[in-house]
Amino acid sequence: MSLSHCYNFQDFRTLAKRRLPGPIFHYIDGAADDEITYRRNTSSFDDVDLVPNVLAGVQNVDMSTQVMGQKLDMPIYCAPTALQRLFHHDGERAVAKAATKHGTMFGVSSLATVSVEEIARMAPGPKMFQFYFHKDRGLNDALLERARAAEFNVLALTVDTITGGNRERDKRTGFTSPPRLTPSSLMSFALHPMWAWNFLTKEKFDMPHLSDHVSAGTNLAVSVGDYFSTMLDQSMNWEDAEKLCAQWGGQFALKGIMSVEDAMRAIDIGCTGIMVSNHGGRQLDGSRAPFDQLAEICDAVGDQIDVICEGGIQRGTHVLKALSVGARACSCGRLYLYALAAAGVAGVDRVLENMKIEIERDMKLMGITRLNQLSRNNLRWRR
Ligand SMILES: Cc1cc2nc3c(=O)[nH]c(=O)nc-3n(C[C@H](O)[C@H](O)[C@H](O)COP(=O)(O)O)c2cc1C
């Protein structure tokens, strides 16, 4: 299979699996415990059906939306994800380029492998910086100031990683970042010589937001689980989030909100957005899927805060269902990560283009020309 034959999520996933050494593929593909929540994130969309209207004159469709003050040309953006240069040597650069081309937002992780300064130079569109709250307050201040100086538009504090999820695939494969050379990982690299060649000959692996603050630099091979457990501050609470929101003083989201109580509290502390998300099922297995939980949250918060639905999104119809319930936009992780791994910037460009074409077609078939014409009237729950 080649990129030109990638039409959907599974196609990109298949290509990514072929291109990546096993431990790296499974780091993207895996989730917590029995991966029940991970699977439910996508299957939750199947319990709701769209009810279309016809004869609506749909030759001109506008799929733009506004979220946390940012105008997006399409209602889905790239969620922040770690370590992208492990997946393809262009990493965040490729995602930034493709997101900019498609006029959508791009999230940059605290664990990014390209710096916010470089991303800012190449991606003039809307950008989100994803913030992990570290024990080291100097590191927290430095991260915030770098994102501000680089003129990132939104700061998103991730609140669902207070400790690492139990990602058994990573334990089994021995995934570390950067990859450690063991007999089994060497074998896996040997079976993927193109990836290994690029990894060994291109720019050295680095996590530029952390490298000045981690004593052993990024040569320290750690699992992401260890990073969560050792470097992040488990005492983080609402007061800390409120202070951070005030310190940032701009568009501010909590990423990983799942309960109505927390959604309401996010409004109280001054947030302008919440990402309804369970971290792609990578943290608390057995927790509810974002789409299942969306209606409760949207009903409670109304227009007081922008709601983003994140997790399990593979299709344009998933986006339309989430927007019909009340989300302002959706974001995706694995969808674009498989495409990145499959073919770098060309892959991310294609997956976003596919999504744009799907959403446009789906809007026409639904009989709407603007996203604000979507409502729960055009949904029916099966049970
Ligand atoms: C490989 C990978 C790395 C991720 N890294 C981060 C991260 O550094 N920070 C963060 O807040 N979320 C991270 N996430 C979670 C995503 O931002 C997002 O919540 C999740 O991917 C959404 O689910 P989906 O993959 O089903 O679309 C990561 C997800 C994946 C798959």
Coordinates of C-alpha atoms and ligand atoms in Angstrom, one line a residue:
M1 CA 0.0 0.0 0.0
S2 CA 1.2 3.5 -0.8
L3 CA 0.1 7.0 0.4
S4 CA -2.0 7.5 -2.7
H5 CA -4.1 4.5 -1.5
C6 CA -4.7 5.8 2.0
Y7 CA -8.3 6.8 2.2
N8 CA -9.1 6.3 5.8
F9 CA -7.8 5.9 9.3
Q10 CA -7.1 2.2 9.0
D11 CA -5.2 2.7 5.7
F12 CA -2.8 5.2 7.4
R13 CA -2.5 3.0 10.4
T14 CA -1.5 0.0 8.2
L15 CA 1.1 2.1 6.5
A16 CA 2.5 3.4 9.8
K17 CA 2.7 -0.1 11.2
R18 CA 4.8 -1.1 8.2
R19 CA 7.1 1.8 8.4
L20 CA 7.8 1.9 12.2
P21 CA 9.8 -0.3 14.5
G22 CA 7.3 -2.2 16.7
P23 CA 8.0 -0.4 20.0
I24 CA 7.3 3.0 18.3
F25 CA 4.2 1.9 16.5
H26 CA 2.8 0.4 19.7
Y27 CA 3.6 3.6 21.7
I28 CA 1.2 5.4 19.3
D29 CA -1.3 2.7 18.9
G30 CA -1.5 1.5 22.5
A31 CA -3.6 2.6 25.4
A32 CA -4.1 1.8 29.1
D33 CA -4.9 -1.6 30.7
D34 CA -7.3 -3.6 28.5
E35 CA -7.8 -0.7 26.1
I36 CA -11.6 -0.7 26.6
T37 CA -11.9 3.0 26.8
Y38 CA -9.6 3.4 23.8
R39 CA -12.0 1.3 21.7
R40 CA -15.1 2.9 23.2
N41 CA -13.8 6.4 22.2
T42 CA -14.5 5.5 18.6
S43 CA -17.4 3.1 18.9
S44 CA -19.4 5.6 21.0
F45 CA -20.0 7.5 17.7
D46 CA -21.8 4.4 16.4
D47 CA -24.6 4.6 19.0
V48 CA -25.9 7.8 17.4
D49 CA -27.3 8.3 13.9
L50 CA -27.4 11.4 11.8
V51 CA -30.7 12.4 10.4
P52 CA -30.2 14.4 7.2
N53 CA -32.4 17.0 5.6
V54 CA -32.5 17.4 1.8
L55 CA -33.3 20.0 -0.9
A56 CA -31.3 22.6 1.0
G57 CA -29.2 24.2 -1.8
V58 CA -25.8 23.2 -0.6
Q59 CA -23.4 24.2 -3.4
N60 CA -21.5 26.5 -1.1
V61 CA -20.4 25.0 2.2
D62 CA -18.5 26.9 4.9
M63 CA -16.9 24.6 7.5
S64 CA -15.0 27.2 9.4
T65 CA -15.4 27.6 13.1
Q66 CA -14.1 29.8 15.9
V67 CA -12.6 28.2 19.0
M68 CA -10.9 30.0 21.9
G69 CA -10.7 33.1 19.7
Q70 CA -9.0 31.2 16.8
K71 CA -10.6 31.0 13.4
L72 CA -10.1 27.5 12.0
D73 CA -10.8 26.7 8.3
M74 CA -12.0 23.3 9.4
P75 CA -13.6 22.1 12.6
I76 CA -10.8 19.6 13.6
Y77 CA -7.3 20.4 14.7
C78 CA -4.1 18.4 15.6
A79 CA -4.0 17.7 19.3
P80 CA -0.6 18.1 21.0
T81 CA 1.4 14.8 21.0
A82 CA 4.9 14.0 22.3
L83 CA 8.0 12.8 20.5
Q84 CA 7.0 13.3 16.9
R85 CA 10.5 13.1 15.5
L86 CA 10.5 9.5 16.6
F87 CA 7.6 8.8 14.3
H88 CA 9.1 10.6 11.3
H89 CA 12.3 12.5 11.1
D90 CA 10.4 15.8 10.2
G91 CA 8.2 15.4 13.3
E92 CA 6.5 18.5 14.4
R93 CA 7.8 20.4 11.4
A94 CA 5.7 18.2 9.1
V95 CA 2.5 18.6 11.2
A96 CA 3.0 22.3 11.6
K97 CA 3.4 22.7 7.8
A98 CA 0.3 20.6 7.0
A99 CA -1.9 22.3 9.7
T100 CA -0.9 25.7 8.5
K101 CA -1.7 24.8 4.9
H102 CA -5.2 23.6 5.9
G103 CA -5.8 26.7 8.2
T104 CA -6.2 24.7 11.3
M105 CA -4.6 24.7 14.8
F106 CA -1.6 22.7 15.8
G107 CA -0.9 21.6 19.3
V108 CA 2.8 21.5 20.5
S109 CA 3.5 19.2 23.4
S110 CA 5.8 20.0 26.3
L111 CA 7.5 16.8 25.1
A112 CA 7.9 18.1 21.6
T113 CA 11.1 17.3 19.6
V114 CA 11.1 20.7 17.8
S115 CA 11.2 24.0 19.8
V116 CA 8.3 26.4 20.0
E117 CA 10.5 29.1 18.6
E118 CA 11.2 27.1 15.4
I119 CA 7.5 26.1 15.0
A120 CA 6.5 29.8 15.5
R121 CA 8.8 30.8 12.6
M122 CA 7.4 28.3 10.2
A123 CA 3.7 28.2 11.2
P124 CA 2.0 31.6 11.3
G125 CA -1.5 30.0 12.0
P126 CA -3.2 29.3 15.3
K127 CA -1.0 27.4 17.7
M128 CA -1.6 25.7 21.1
F129 CA 1.1 25.0 23.6
Q130 CA 0.4 22.0 25.8
F131 CA 1.6 22.5 29.3
Y132 CA 2.7 19.8 31.7
F133 CA 2.8 21.0 35.3
H134 CA 6.3 20.0 36.7
K135 CA 7.6 19.9 40.2
D136 CA 10.3 22.2 39.0
R137 CA 8.6 25.6 39.1
G138 CA 11.5 27.2 37.2
L139 CA 10.9 24.8 34.3
N140 CA 7.1 25.7 34.4
D141 CA 7.9 29.4 34.3
A142 CA 10.4 29.0 31.5
L143 CA 7.9 26.9 29.4
L144 CA 5.2 29.5 29.8
E145 CA 7.5 32.4 28.9
R146 CA 8.8 30.5 25.9
A147 CA 5.3 29.9 24.6
R148 CA 4.3 33.5 25.2
A149 CA 7.5 34.9 23.5
A150 CA 6.8 32.6 20.5
E151 CA 3.3 34.0 20.4
F152 CA 1.4 30.8 20.8
N153 CA -2.3 31.6 20.9
V154 CA -3.6 29.1 23.4
L155 CA -2.1 27.4 26.5
A156 CA -3.6 24.0 27.3
L157 CA -2.9 22.5 30.7
T158 CA -3.1 18.7 30.6
V159 CA -4.9 17.5 33.7
D160 CA -5.4 13.8 33.1
T161 CA -1.8 12.7 33.6
I162 CA -1.4 13.1 37.3
T163 CA 0.3 9.7 37.1
G164 CA 1.2 7.5 34.2
G165 CA -1.4 5.2 32.7
N166 CA -0.7 1.5 32.6
R167 CA 0.4 1.1 29.0
E168 CA 1.2 -2.6 28.9
R169 CA 2.3 -2.6 25.3
D170 CA 5.1 -0.2 26.1
K171 CA 6.2 -2.5 29.0
R172 CA 6.2 -5.5 26.7
T173 CA 8.1 -3.8 23.9
G174 CA 10.5 -2.0 26.3
F175 CA 9.7 1.4 24.6
T176 CA 11.9 4.2 25.8
S177 CA 12.6 7.7 24.6
P178 CA 15.0 7.9 22.9
P179 CA 14.9 4.3 21.9
R180 CA 17.4 2.2 23.8
L181 CA 19.4 -0.3 21.9
T182 CA 18.6 -3.8 23.1
P183 CA 18.8 -7.1 21.2
S184 CA 15.0 -7.0 20.5
S185 CA 14.9 -3.3 19.6
L186 CA 18.0 -3.7 17.3
M187 CA 16.1 -6.5 15.6
S188 CA 13.1 -4.3 15.1
F189 CA 15.3 -1.4 13.7
A190 CA 17.0 -3.9 11.4
L191 CA 13.6 -4.8 10.0
H192 CA 12.8 -1.1 9.4
P193 CA 16.1 0.1 7.9
M194 CA 14.6 3.3 6.4
W195 CA 13.4 4.4 9.8
A196 CA 16.6 3.4 11.4
W197 CA 18.7 5.2 8.8
N198 CA 16.7 8.4 9.2
F199 CA 16.8 8.2 13.0
L200 CA 20.6 7.6 13.1
T201 CA 21.7 10.1 10.4
K202 CA 19.3 13.0 10.7
E203 CA 19.3 15.6 13.5
K204 CA 19.9 14.1 16.9
F205 CA 16.9 13.3 19.0
D206 CA 16.1 16.1 21.5
M207 CA 13.3 17.4 23.6
P208 CA 14.2 21.1 23.5
H209 CA 11.7 22.3 26.1
L210 CA 13.0 20.0 28.7
S211 CA 16.7 19.5 27.9
D212 CA 18.0 22.4 29.9
H213 CA 16.1 21.2 32.9
V214 CA 16.6 17.5 33.0
S215 CA 19.8 16.7 34.8
A216 CA 20.9 13.9 32.6
G217 CA 19.6 15.7 29.5
T218 CA 17.6 13.8 27.0
N219 CA 20.2 11.0 26.8
L220 CA 18.4 9.6 29.8
A221 CA 16.2 6.9 28.4
V222 CA 12.9 7.1 30.2
S223 CA 9.5 5.8 29.6
V224 CA 6.8 8.5 29.3
G225 CA 5.2 6.8 32.4
D226 CA 8.4 7.5 34.4
Y227 CA 8.3 11.1 33.2
F228 CA 4.7 11.5 34.5
S229 CA 5.6 9.8 37.8
T230 CA 8.8 11.5 38.5
M231 CA 8.8 15.0 37.0
L232 CA 5.2 16.0 37.1
D233 CA 3.7 17.4 40.3
Q234 CA 1.0 15.2 41.7
S235 CA 0.0 17.9 44.2
M236 CA -1.4 20.0 41.2
N237 CA -4.8 21.3 42.2
W238 CA -7.4 23.9 41.2
E239 CA -5.5 26.7 42.8
D240 CA -2.4 25.9 40.7
A241 CA -4.5 25.8 37.5
E242 CA -6.1 29.1 38.4
K243 CA -2.7 30.7 39.0
L244 CA -1.4 29.4 35.7
C245 CA -4.4 30.6 33.8
A246 CA -3.9 34.1 35.3
Q247 CA -0.1 34.0 34.7
W248 CA -0.8 33.2 31.0
G249 CA -3.4 35.9 30.8
G250 CA -4.8 34.7 27.4
Q251 CA -6.8 31.8 25.9
F252 CA -6.5 29.0 28.3
A253 CA -7.9 25.4 28.2
L254 CA -7.9 22.4 30.5
K255 CA -7.2 19.3 28.5
G256 CA -8.7 16.1 29.9
I257 CA -11.9 17.3 31.5
M258 CA -14.6 14.6 31.8
S259 CA -17.0 15.6 34.6
V260 CA -19.6 18.3 34.6
E261 CA -18.3 19.5 38.0
D262 CA -14.8 20.0 36.6
A263 CA -16.2 21.7 33.5
M264 CA -18.1 24.2 35.6
R265 CA -15.0 24.8 37.8
A266 CA -13.0 25.5 34.7
I267 CA -15.3 28.4 33.9
D268 CA -14.9 29.6 37.5
I269 CA -11.1 29.8 37.3
G270 CA -11.2 31.7 34.0
C271 CA -10.6 29.1 31.3
T272 CA -11.9 29.9 27.8
G273 CA -11.9 26.2 26.7
I274 CA -12.0 22.6 27.8
M275 CA -10.9 19.6 25.9
V276 CA -13.3 16.8 26.8
S277 CA -10.8 14.0 26.6
N278 CA -9.5 10.9 28.3
H279 CA -6.0 11.2 26.6
G280 CA -7.0 8.8 23.9
G281 CA -7.7 6.1 26.4
R282 CA -4.1 6.1 27.5
Q283 CA -4.7 6.9 31.1
L284 CA -7.7 5.6 33.0
D285 CA -9.1 2.5 31.3
G286 CA -12.8 2.0 32.1
S287 CA -13.4 5.7 32.1
R288 CA -16.1 7.2 29.9
A289 CA -15.7 8.1 26.3
P290 CA -15.6 11.9 25.5
F291 CA -18.4 11.6 23.0
D292 CA -20.6 9.7 25.5
Q293 CA -20.0 12.5 28.0
L294 CA -20.3 15.4 25.7
A295 CA -24.0 16.2 26.0
E296 CA -24.0 16.4 29.8
I297 CA -21.1 18.8 29.7
C298 CA -22.4 21.0 26.9
D299 CA -25.8 21.2 28.6
A300 CA -24.1 22.4 31.8
V301 CA -21.7 24.9 30.4
G302 CA -23.8 26.4 27.6
D303 CA -22.0 29.2 25.9
Q304 CA -19.8 30.1 28.8
I305 CA -16.8 28.2 27.5
D306 CA -15.7 26.5 24.3
V307 CA -16.0 22.7 24.3
I308 CA -13.6 20.6 22.2
C309 CA -14.4 16.9 21.8
E310 CA -11.2 14.8 21.5
G311 CA -10.7 11.1 21.3
G312 CA -11.4 8.3 18.8
I313 CA -12.2 10.6 15.9
Q314 CA -11.6 8.9 12.6
R315 CA -14.3 10.2 10.2
G316 CA -15.9 13.4 9.1
T317 CA -19.2 12.1 10.4
H318 CA -17.7 11.8 13.9
V319 CA -16.9 15.5 13.8
L320 CA -20.4 16.4 12.7
K321 CA -21.9 14.3 15.5
A322 CA -19.8 16.0 18.1
L323 CA -20.6 19.4 16.8
S324 CA -24.3 18.5 16.7
V325 CA -24.2 17.7 20.4
G326 CA -22.6 21.1 21.1
A327 CA -18.8 21.0 20.7
R328 CA -17.2 24.0 18.9
A329 CA -14.5 21.8 17.4
C330 CA -12.8 18.4 17.6
S331 CA -9.2 17.5 17.9
C332 CA -7.4 14.3 16.9
G333 CA -4.2 12.5 17.8
R334 CA -3.6 9.1 16.2
L335 CA -5.4 10.1 13.0
Y336 CA -2.6 12.5 12.0
L337 CA 0.2 10.6 13.8
Y338 CA -0.3 7.5 11.7
A339 CA -0.2 9.8 8.6
L340 CA 3.0 11.4 9.9
A341 CA 4.6 8.1 10.4
A342 CA 3.4 6.9 7.0
A343 CA 4.7 9.7 4.9
G344 CA 5.8 12.9 6.9
V345 CA 4.3 16.1 5.7
A346 CA 2.7 14.5 2.6
G347 CA 0.9 12.1 4.9
V348 CA -0.4 14.7 7.3
D349 CA -1.4 16.9 4.3
R350 CA -3.3 14.0 2.8
V351 CA -5.1 13.0 6.0
L352 CA -6.3 16.6 6.7
E353 CA -7.3 17.0 3.0
N354 CA -9.3 13.7 3.2
M355 CA -11.0 15.0 6.4
K356 CA -11.8 18.3 4.7
I357 CA -13.3 16.5 1.7
E358 CA -15.3 14.1 4.0
I359 CA -16.7 17.0 6.2
E360 CA -17.7 19.0 3.1
R361 CA -19.4 15.9 1.6
D362 CA -21.1 15.0 4.9
M363 CA -22.3 18.6 5.4
K364 CA -23.9 18.6 1.9
L365 CA -25.5 15.2 2.5
M366 CA -26.8 16.5 5.8
G367 CA -28.4 19.4 4.0
I368 CA -26.4 22.2 5.8
T369 CA -24.0 24.9 4.6
R370 CA -22.7 26.1 8.0
L371 CA -21.7 24.2 11.1
N372 CA -24.1 26.3 13.3
Q373 CA -27.0 24.6 11.5
L374 CA -26.1 21.4 13.3
S375 CA -28.1 20.6 16.4
R376 CA -29.3 17.6 18.4
N377 CA -32.5 17.7 16.1
N378 CA -30.4 16.0 13.5
L379 CA -29.3 13.2 15.9
R380 CA -31.0 10.1 17.2
W381 CA -29.6 7.8 19.9
R382 CA -30.1 4.1 19.3
R383 CA -30.5 3.3 23.0
Ligands
LIG1 C1 1.5 9.0 20.8 C2 0.7 10.0 21.6 C3 1.4 11.0 22.3 C4 0.7 11.9 23.1 N1 1.3 12.9 23.7 C5 0.6 13.8 24.4 C6 1.3 14.9 25.1 O1 2.5 15.0 25.1 N2 0.5 15.7 25.8 C7 -0.8 15.6 25.9 O2 -1.5 16.4 26.5 N3 -1.5 14.6 25.2 C8 -0.8 13.7 24.5 N4 -1.5 12.8 23.8 C9 -2.9 12.7 23.9 C10 -3.5 13.5 22.7 O3 -3.3 14.9 22.8 C11 -5.0 13.3 22.5 O4 -5.6 13.5 23.7 C12 -5.4 11.9 22.0 O5 -4.4 11.4 21.1 C13 -6.8 11.9 21.4 O6 -7.2 10.6 21.1 P1 -7.0 10.0 19.6 O7 -5.6 9.6 19.4 O8 -8.0 8.8 19.6 O9 -7.5 11.1 18.6 C14 -0.7 11.8 23.1 C15 -1.4 10.8 22.3 C16 -0.7 9.9 21.6 C17 -1.4 8.9 20.7

